[in-house]
Tab-separated table of C-alpha atoms in Angstrom:
chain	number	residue	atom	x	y	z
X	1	UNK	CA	5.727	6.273	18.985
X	2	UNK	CA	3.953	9.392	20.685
X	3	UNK	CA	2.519	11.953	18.516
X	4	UNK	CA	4.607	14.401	19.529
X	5	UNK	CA	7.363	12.059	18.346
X	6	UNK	CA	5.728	11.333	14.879
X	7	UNK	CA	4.756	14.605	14.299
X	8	UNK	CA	8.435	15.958	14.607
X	9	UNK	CA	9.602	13.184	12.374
X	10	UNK	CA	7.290	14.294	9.541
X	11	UNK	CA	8.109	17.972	9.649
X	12	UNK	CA	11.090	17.077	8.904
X	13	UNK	CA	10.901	14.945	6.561
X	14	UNK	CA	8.291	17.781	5.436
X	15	UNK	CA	11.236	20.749	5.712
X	16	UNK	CA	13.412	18.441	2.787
X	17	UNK	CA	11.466	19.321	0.170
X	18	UNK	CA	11.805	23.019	1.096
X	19	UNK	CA	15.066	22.776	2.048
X	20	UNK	CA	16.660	21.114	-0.775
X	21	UNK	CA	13.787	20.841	-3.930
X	22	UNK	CA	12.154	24.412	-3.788
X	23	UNK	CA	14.354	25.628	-6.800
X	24	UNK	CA	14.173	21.906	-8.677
X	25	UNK	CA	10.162	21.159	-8.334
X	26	UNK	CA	7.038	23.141	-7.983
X	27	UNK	CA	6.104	22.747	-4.651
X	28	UNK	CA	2.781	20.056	-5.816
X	29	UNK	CA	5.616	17.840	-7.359
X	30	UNK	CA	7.552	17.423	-3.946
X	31	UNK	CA	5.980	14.436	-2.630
X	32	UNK	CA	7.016	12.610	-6.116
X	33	UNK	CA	10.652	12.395	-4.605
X	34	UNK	CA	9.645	12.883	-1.080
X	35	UNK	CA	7.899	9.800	-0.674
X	36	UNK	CA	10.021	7.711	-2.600
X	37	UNK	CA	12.812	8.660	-0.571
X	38	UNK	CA	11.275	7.750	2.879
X	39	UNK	CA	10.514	4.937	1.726
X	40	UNK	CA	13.881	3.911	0.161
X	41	UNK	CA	15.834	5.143	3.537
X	42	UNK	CA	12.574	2.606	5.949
X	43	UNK	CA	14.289	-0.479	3.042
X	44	UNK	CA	17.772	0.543	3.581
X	45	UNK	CA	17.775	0.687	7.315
X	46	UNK	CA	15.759	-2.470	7.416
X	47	UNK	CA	18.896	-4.388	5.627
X	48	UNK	CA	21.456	-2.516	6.967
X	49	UNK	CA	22.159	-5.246	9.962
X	50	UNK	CA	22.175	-8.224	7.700
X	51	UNK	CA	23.771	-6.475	4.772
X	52	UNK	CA	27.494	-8.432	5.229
X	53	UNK	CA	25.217	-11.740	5.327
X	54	UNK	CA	23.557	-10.602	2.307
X	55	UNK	CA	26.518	-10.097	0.638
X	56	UNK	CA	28.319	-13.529	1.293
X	57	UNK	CA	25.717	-15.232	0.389
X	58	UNK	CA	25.998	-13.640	-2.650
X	59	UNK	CA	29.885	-14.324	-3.231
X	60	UNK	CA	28.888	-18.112	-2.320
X	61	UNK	CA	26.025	-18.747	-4.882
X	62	UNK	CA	28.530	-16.969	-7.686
X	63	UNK	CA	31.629	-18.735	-6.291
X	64	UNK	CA	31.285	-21.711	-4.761
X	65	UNK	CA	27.805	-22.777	-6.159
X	66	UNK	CA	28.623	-20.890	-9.735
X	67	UNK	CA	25.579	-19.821	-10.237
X	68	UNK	CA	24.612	-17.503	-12.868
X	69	UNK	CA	21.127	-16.416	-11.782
X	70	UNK	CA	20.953	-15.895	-7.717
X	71	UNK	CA	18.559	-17.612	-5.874
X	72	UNK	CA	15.931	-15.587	-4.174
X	73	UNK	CA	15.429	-17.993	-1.028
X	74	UNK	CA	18.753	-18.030	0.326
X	75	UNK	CA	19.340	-13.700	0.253
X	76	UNK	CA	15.544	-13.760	1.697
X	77	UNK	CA	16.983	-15.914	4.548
X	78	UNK	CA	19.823	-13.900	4.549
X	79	UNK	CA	18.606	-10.567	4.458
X	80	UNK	CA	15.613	-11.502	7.002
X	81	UNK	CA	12.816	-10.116	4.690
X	82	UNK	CA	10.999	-11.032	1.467
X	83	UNK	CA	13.326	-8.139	-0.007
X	84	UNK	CA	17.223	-7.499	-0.212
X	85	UNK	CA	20.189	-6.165	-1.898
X	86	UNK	CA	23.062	-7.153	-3.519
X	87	UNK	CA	24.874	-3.893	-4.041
X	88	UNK	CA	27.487	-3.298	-2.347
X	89	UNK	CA	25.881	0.144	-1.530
X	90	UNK	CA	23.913	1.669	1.186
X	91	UNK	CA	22.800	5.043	1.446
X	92	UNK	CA	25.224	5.861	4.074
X	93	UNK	CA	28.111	4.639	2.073
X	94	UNK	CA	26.629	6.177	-1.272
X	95	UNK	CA	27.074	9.694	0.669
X	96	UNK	CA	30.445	8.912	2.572
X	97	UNK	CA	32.036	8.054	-1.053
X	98	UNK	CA	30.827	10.943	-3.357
X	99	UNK	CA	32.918	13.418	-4.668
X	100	UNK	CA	32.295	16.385	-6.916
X	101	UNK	CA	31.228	14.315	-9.892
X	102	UNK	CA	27.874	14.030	-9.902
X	103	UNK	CA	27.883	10.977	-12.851
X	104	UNK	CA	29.959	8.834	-10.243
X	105	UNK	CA	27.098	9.336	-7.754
X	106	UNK	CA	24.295	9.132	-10.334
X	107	UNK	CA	26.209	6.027	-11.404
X	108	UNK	CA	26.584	4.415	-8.023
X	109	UNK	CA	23.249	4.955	-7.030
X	110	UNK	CA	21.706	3.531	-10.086
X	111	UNK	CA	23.580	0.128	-8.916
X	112	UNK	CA	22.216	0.439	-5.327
X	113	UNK	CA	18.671	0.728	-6.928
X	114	UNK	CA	19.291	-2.702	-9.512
X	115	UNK	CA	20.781	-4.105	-6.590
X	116	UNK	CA	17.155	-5.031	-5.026
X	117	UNK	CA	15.065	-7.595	-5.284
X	118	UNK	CA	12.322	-7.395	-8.147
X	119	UNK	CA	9.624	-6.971	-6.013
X	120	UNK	CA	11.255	-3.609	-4.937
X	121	UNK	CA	12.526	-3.016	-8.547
X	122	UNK	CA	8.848	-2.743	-8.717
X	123	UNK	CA	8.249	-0.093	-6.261
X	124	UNK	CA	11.099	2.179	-7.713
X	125	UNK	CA	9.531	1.531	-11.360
X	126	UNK	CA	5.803	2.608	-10.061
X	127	UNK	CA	7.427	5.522	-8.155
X	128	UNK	CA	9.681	6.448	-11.400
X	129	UNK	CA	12.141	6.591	-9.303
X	130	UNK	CA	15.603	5.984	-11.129
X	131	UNK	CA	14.403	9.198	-13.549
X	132	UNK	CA	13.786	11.762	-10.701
X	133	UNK	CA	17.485	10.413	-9.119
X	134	UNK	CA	18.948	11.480	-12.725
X	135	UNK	CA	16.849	14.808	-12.141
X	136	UNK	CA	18.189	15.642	-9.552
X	137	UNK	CA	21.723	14.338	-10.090
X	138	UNK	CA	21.105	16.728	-13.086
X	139	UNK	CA	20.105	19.758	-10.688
X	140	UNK	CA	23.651	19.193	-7.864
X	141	UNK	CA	20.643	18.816	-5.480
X	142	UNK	CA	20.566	14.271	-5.005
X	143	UNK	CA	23.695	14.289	-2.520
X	144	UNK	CA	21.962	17.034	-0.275
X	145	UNK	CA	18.538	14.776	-0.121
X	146	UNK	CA	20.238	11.980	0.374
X	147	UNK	CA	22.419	13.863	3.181
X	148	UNK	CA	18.996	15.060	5.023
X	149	UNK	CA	17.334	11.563	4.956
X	150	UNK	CA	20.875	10.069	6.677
X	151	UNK	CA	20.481	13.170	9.536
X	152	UNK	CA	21.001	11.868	12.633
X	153	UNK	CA	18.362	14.874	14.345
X	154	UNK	CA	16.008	12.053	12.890
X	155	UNK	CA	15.744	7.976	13.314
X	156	UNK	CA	14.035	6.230	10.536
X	157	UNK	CA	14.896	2.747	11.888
X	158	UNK	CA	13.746	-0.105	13.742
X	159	UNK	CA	16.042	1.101	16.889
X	160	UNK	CA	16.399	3.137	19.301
X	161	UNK	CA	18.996	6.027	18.687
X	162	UNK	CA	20.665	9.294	20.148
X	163	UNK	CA	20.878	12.578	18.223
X	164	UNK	CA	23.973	14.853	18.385
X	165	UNK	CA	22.799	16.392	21.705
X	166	UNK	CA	22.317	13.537	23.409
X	167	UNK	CA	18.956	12.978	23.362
X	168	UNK	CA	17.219	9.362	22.688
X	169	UNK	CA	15.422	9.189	19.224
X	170	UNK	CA	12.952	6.646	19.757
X	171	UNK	CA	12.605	3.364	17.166
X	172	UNK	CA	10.304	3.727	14.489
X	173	UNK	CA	7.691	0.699	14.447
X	174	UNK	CA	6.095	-0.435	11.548
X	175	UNK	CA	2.765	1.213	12.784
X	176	UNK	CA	4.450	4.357	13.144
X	177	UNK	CA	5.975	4.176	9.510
X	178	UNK	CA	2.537	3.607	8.259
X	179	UNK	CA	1.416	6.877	10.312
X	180	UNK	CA	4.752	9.047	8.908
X	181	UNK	CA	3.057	7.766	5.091
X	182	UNK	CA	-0.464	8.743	5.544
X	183	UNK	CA	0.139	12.133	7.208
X	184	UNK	CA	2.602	13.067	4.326
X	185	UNK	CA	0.224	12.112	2.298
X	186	UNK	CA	-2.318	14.029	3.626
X	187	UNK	CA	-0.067	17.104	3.609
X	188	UNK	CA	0.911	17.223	-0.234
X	189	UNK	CA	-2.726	16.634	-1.016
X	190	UNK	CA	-3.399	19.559	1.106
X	191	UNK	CA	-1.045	21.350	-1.035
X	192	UNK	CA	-2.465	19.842	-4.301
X	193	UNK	CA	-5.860	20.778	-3.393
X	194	UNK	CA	-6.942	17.004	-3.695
X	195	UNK	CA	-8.987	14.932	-1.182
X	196	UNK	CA	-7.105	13.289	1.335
X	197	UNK	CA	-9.503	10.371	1.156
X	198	UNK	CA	-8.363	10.011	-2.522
X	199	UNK	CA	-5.491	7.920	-0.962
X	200	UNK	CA	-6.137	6.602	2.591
X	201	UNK	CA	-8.525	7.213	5.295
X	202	UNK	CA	-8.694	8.745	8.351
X	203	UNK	CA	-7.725	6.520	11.154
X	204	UNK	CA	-10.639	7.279	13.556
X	205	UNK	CA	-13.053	6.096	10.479
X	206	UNK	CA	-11.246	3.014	10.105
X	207	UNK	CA	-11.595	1.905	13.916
X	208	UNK	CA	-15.126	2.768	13.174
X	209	UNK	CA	-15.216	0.035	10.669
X	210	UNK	CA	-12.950	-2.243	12.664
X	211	UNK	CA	-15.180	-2.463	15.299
X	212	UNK	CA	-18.657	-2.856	13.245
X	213	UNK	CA	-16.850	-5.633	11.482
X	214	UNK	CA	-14.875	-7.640	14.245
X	215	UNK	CA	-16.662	-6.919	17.322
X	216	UNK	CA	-19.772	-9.111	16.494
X	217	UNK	CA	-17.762	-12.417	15.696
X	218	UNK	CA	-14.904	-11.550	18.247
X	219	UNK	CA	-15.483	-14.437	20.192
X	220	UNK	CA	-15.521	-16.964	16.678
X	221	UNK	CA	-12.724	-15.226	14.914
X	222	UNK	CA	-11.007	-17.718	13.364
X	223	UNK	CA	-7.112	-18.901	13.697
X	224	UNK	CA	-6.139	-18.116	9.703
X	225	UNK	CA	-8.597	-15.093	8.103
X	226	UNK	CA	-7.958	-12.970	4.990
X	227	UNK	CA	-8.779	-9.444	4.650
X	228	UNK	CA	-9.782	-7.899	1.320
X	229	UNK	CA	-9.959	-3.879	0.389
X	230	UNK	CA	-10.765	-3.541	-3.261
X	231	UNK	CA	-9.597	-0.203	-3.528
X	232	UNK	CA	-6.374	-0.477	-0.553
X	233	UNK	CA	-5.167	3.234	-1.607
X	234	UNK	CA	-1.791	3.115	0.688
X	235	UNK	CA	-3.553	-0.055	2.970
X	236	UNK	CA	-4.034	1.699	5.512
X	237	UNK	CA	-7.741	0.056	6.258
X	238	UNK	CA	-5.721	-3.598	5.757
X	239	UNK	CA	-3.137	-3.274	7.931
X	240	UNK	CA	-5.731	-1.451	10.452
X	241	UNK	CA	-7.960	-4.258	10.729
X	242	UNK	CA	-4.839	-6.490	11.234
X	243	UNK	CA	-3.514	-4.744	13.769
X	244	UNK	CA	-7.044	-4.317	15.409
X	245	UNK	CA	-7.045	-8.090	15.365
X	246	UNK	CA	-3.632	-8.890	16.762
X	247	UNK	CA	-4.730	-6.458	20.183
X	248	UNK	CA	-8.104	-6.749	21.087
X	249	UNK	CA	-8.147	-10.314	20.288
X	250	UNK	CA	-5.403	-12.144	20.859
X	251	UNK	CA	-4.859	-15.759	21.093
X	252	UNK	CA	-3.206	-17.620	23.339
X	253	UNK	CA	-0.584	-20.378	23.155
X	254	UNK	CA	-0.587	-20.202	18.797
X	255	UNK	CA	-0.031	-17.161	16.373
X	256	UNK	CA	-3.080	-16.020	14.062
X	257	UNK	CA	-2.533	-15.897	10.480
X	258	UNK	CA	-4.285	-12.810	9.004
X	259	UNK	CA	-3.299	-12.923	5.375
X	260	UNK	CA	-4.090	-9.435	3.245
X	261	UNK	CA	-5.301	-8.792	0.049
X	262	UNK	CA	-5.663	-6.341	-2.019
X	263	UNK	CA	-5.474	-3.807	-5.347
X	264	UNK	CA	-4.626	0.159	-5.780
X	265	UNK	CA	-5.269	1.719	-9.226
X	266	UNK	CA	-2.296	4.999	-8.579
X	267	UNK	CA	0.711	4.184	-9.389
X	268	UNK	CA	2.601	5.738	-6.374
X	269	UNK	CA	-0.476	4.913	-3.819
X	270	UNK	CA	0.165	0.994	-4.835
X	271	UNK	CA	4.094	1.561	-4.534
X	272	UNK	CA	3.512	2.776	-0.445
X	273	UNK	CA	1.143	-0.242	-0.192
X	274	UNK	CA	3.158	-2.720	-1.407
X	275	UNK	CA	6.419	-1.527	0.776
X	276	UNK	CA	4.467	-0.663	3.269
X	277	UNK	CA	3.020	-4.795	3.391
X	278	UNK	CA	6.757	-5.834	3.144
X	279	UNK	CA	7.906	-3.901	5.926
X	280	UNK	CA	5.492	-5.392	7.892
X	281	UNK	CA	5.946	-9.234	6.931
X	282	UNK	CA	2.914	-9.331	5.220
X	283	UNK	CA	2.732	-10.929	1.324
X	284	UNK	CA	3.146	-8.188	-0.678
X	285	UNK	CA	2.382	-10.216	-3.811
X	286	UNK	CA	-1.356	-10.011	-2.397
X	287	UNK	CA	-1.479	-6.505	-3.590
X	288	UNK	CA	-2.343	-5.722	-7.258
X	289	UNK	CA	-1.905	-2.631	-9.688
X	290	UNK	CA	-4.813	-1.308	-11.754
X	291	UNK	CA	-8.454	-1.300	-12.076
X	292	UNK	CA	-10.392	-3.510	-9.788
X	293	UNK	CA	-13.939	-3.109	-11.964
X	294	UNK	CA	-11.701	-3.769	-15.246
X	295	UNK	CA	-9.936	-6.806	-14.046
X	296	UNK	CA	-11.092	-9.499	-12.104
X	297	UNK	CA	-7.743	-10.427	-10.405
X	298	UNK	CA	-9.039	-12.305	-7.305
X	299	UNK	CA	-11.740	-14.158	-9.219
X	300	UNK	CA	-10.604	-17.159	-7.468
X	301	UNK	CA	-10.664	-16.340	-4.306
X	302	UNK	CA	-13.730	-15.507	-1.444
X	303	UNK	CA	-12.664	-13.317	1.696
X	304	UNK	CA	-13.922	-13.810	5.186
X	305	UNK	CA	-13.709	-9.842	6.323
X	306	UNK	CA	-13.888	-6.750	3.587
X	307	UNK	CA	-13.299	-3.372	4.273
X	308	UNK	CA	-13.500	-0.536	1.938
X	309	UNK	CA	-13.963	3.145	1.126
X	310	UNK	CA	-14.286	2.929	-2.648
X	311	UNK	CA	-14.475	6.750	-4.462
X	312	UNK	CA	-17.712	8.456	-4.783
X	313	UNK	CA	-19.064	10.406	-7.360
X	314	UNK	CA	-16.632	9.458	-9.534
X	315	UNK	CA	-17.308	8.021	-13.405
X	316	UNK	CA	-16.398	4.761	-14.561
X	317	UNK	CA	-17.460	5.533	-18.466
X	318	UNK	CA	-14.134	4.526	-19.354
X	319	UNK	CA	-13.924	1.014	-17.762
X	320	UNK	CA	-17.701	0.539	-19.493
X	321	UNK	CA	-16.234	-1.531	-21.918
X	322	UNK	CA	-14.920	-4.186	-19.670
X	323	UNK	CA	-18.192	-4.034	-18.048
X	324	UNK	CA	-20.918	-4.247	-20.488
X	325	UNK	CA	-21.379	-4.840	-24.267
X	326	UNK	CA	-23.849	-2.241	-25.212
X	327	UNK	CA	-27.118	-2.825	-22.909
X	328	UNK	CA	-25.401	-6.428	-22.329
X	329	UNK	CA	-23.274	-6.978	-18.841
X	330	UNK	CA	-20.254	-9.111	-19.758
X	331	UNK	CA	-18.934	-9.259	-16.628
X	332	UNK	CA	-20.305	-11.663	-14.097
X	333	UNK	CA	-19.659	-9.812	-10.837
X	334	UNK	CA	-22.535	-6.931	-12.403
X	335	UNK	CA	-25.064	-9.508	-12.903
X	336	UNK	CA	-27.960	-10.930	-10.595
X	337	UNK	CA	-30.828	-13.303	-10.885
X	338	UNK	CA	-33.578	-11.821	-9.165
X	339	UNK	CA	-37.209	-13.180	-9.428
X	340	UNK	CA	-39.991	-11.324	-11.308
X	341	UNK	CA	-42.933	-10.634	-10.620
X	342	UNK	CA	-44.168	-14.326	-11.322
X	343	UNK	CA	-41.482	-15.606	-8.900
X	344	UNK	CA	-39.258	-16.552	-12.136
X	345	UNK	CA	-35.506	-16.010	-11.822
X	346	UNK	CA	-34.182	-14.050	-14.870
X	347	UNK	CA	-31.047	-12.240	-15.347
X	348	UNK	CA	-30.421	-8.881	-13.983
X	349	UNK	CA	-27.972	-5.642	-14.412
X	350	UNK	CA	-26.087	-4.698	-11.191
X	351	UNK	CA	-24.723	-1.441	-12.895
X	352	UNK	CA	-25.198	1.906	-11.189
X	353	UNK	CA	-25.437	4.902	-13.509
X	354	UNK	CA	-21.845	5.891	-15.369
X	355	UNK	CA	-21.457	9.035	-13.400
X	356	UNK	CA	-20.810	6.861	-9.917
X	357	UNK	CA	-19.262	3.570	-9.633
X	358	UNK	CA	-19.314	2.993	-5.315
X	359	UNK	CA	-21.656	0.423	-5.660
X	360	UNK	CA	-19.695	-1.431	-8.425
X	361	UNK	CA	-17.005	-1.832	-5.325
X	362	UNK	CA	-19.887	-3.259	-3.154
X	363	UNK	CA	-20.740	-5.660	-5.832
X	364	UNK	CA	-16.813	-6.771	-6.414
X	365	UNK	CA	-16.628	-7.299	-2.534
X	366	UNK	CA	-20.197	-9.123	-2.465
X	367	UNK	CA	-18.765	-11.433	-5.115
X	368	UNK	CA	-15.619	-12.195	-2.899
X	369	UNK	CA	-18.206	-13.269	-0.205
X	370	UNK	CA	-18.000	-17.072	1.558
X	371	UNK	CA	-21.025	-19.241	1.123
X	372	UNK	CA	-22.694	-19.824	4.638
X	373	UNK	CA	-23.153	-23.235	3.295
X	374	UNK	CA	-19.441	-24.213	2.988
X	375	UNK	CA	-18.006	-21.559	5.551
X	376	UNK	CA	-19.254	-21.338	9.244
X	377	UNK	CA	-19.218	-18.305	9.239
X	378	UNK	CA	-19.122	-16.982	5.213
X	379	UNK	CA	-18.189	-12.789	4.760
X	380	UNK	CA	-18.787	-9.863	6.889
X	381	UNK	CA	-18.535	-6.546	4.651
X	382	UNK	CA	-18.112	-2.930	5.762
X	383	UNK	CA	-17.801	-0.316	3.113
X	384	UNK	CA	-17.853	4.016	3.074
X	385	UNK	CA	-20.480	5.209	0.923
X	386	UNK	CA	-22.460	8.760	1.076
X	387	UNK	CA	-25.944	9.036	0.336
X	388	UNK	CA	-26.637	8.263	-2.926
X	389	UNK	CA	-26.438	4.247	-2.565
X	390	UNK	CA	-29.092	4.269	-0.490
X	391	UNK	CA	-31.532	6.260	-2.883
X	392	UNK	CA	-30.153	6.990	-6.656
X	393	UNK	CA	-31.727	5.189	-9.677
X	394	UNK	CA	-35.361	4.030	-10.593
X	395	UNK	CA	-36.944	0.963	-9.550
X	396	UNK	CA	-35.724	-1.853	-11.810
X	397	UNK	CA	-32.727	-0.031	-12.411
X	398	UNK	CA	-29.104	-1.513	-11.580
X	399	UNK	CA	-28.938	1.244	-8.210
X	400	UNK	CA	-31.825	-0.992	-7.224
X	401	UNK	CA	-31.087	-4.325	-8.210
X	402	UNK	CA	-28.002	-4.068	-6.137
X	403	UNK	CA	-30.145	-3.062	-2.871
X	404	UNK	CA	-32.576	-5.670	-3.701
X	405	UNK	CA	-29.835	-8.364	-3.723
X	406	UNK	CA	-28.139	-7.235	-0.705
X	407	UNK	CA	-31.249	-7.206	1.026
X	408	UNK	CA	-33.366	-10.817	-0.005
């Protein structure tokens, strides 16, 4: 999709929130249903085709097989994602149906949404989702949103389609969904007055780090690889670095499996993330919710590539407690043996100072790292920082333990 294309699609997608939430939100709360909403229509086109399938399969496992739970598989298969629905709803027929009574829509579109499977139940949960539909069921204003994401001046879908003039609407890829997210993104944290790179990355930076990571080992890449981003914000650096992959170098005669991984603390940034990876095919059980310095949720696992832009110049004084116990570090990821000065290895702290926690993200993804020993090739790491990594904190301080273990 051209940017001419993509930029027409998000204004307007932008002109909804004007159009129909202007007298129901302050204009800083429109992305809360905005976003939601574009990415509810991306699901519901995706399982519009398949949705009869979906459906008989579900009148067989209750039926024929008598089932009183319904078997995940089966509707995956059916539905020809890792998601589905077994409403009987879709959008389209949601608006085609109403009538006056706004409790009969509120009512059928609360079914739609616990018609899904629970890994989107998740997404509408993270995105509060069901409560802003009541809102603005409550308001008369749901069956005009739902009317403007169903125009057909705009094509959300996977095909090619022709507005009321005539005139072809080009498909939507999955890239080009991912680009409609960020630069909505971008535009309600323009109105916000918050930093853009609070929740994804500019896509010129992350080709940047694409080719500092990938270029050296292009001609050793290997056939399965997994990607880690501690800090994934919407994933746009994940699904980057996959796509980078998949086009510059591309096997022949077998398919590379580029598996992704990783965890968002925001609620809503995880929720694009997450539908964002299923959209795509990708896991999206490889993405986690919360705190990556609180929780250790990949302890398990090493990564062969990591890319990141963790936040600077922000505090972690309140995950502290996970961290250390008083001067003590608890957690294992924040501690080094370095030698003295006698050549003696004795344990030391890999904390930066409270006020700025980037280089706790360098030592989660230095953690995650492959052993040369038992991997040809062990980890490749490319992380955004500003200045102050390189220089901050005294010598024999955790600023300069870390530097001192990166570097011997």
């Amino acid at each position: 999709m051209d940017h001419a294309v993509h930029n027409k699609l998000v204004s307007f997608i932008w002109n909804i929130a004007d159009d129909c939430l202007r007298d129901v939100y302050v204009r800083g709360k429109y992305r809360d249903v905005i976003l939601p909403m574009v990415v509810l229509r991306r699901l519901d086109t995706l399982l519009m085709p398949n949705k009869d399938a979906v459906l008989e399969e579900v009148r067989y496992q209750k039926e024929e097989m008598n089932e009183i739970e319904l078997d995940d598989e089966p509707l995956k298969d059916a539905s020809g994602y890792v998601f589905y629905n077994v409403s009987k709803w879709t959008l389209t027929s949601l608006y085609n149906t109403a009538t006056n009574n706004r409790q009969i829509l509120l009512a059928n579109f609360e079914e739609y949404l616990n018609g899904f499977s629970a890994n989107v139940l998740e997404i509408i949960e993270r995105f509060e989702l069901k409560s802003k539909i009541q809102h603005m069921a409550g308001k008369d204003v749901l069956l005009d949103v739902v009317e403007k994401f169903l125009s057909p001046k705009i094509n959300l879908t996977p095909e090619e389609a022709v507005d009321p003039d005539g005139y072809k609407l080009p498909a939507l890829s999955n890239l080009g969904m991912g680009y409609v997210f960020e630069e909505l993104i971008r535009k309600f944290n323009e109105e916000n007055n918050e930093e853009a790179g609070e929740h994804f990355t500019p896509r010129e930076v992350i080709e940047l780090m694409t080719h500092l990571v990938f270029d050296p080992v292009k001609d050793t890449l290997p056939l399965t690889l997994t990607v880690y981003d501690p800090a994934c914000g919407s994933g746009g650096m994940l699904t980057e670095s996959q796509n980078f992959i998949e086009e510059k170098y591309p096997t022949t005669g077998t398919r590379r499996d580029i598996h992704l991984y990783g965890k968002e603390i925001n609620d809503e940034t995880y929720a694009i993330c997450k539908s964002d990876m299923m959209i795509k095919g990708n896991n999206p059980e490889n993405i986690k919710v919360g705190s990556t310095l609180s929780t250790d949720e990949f302890a398990a696992l090493r990564f062969d590539f990591m890319l990141s832009n963790p936040p600077y110049g922000k505090s972690w004084a309140s995950e502290q407690k996970h961290i250390k116990d008083g001067s003590d570090v608890i957690d294992p990821r924040f501690k080094l043996k370095l030698n003295n000065y006698w050549g003696i290895p004795e344990d030391c702290d890999a904390t930066p100072r409270s006020s700025d926690g980037q280089l706790l993200f360098l030592m989660e993804m230095v953690s995650k790292m492959k052993d040369p020993a038992y991997s040809t090739q062990g980890s490749r790491i490319v992380s955004v920082h500003n200045g102050s990594s390189l220089f901050t904190g005294d010598a024999g301080g955790g600023e300069s333990n870390i530097r001192r273990h990166i570097i011997e």
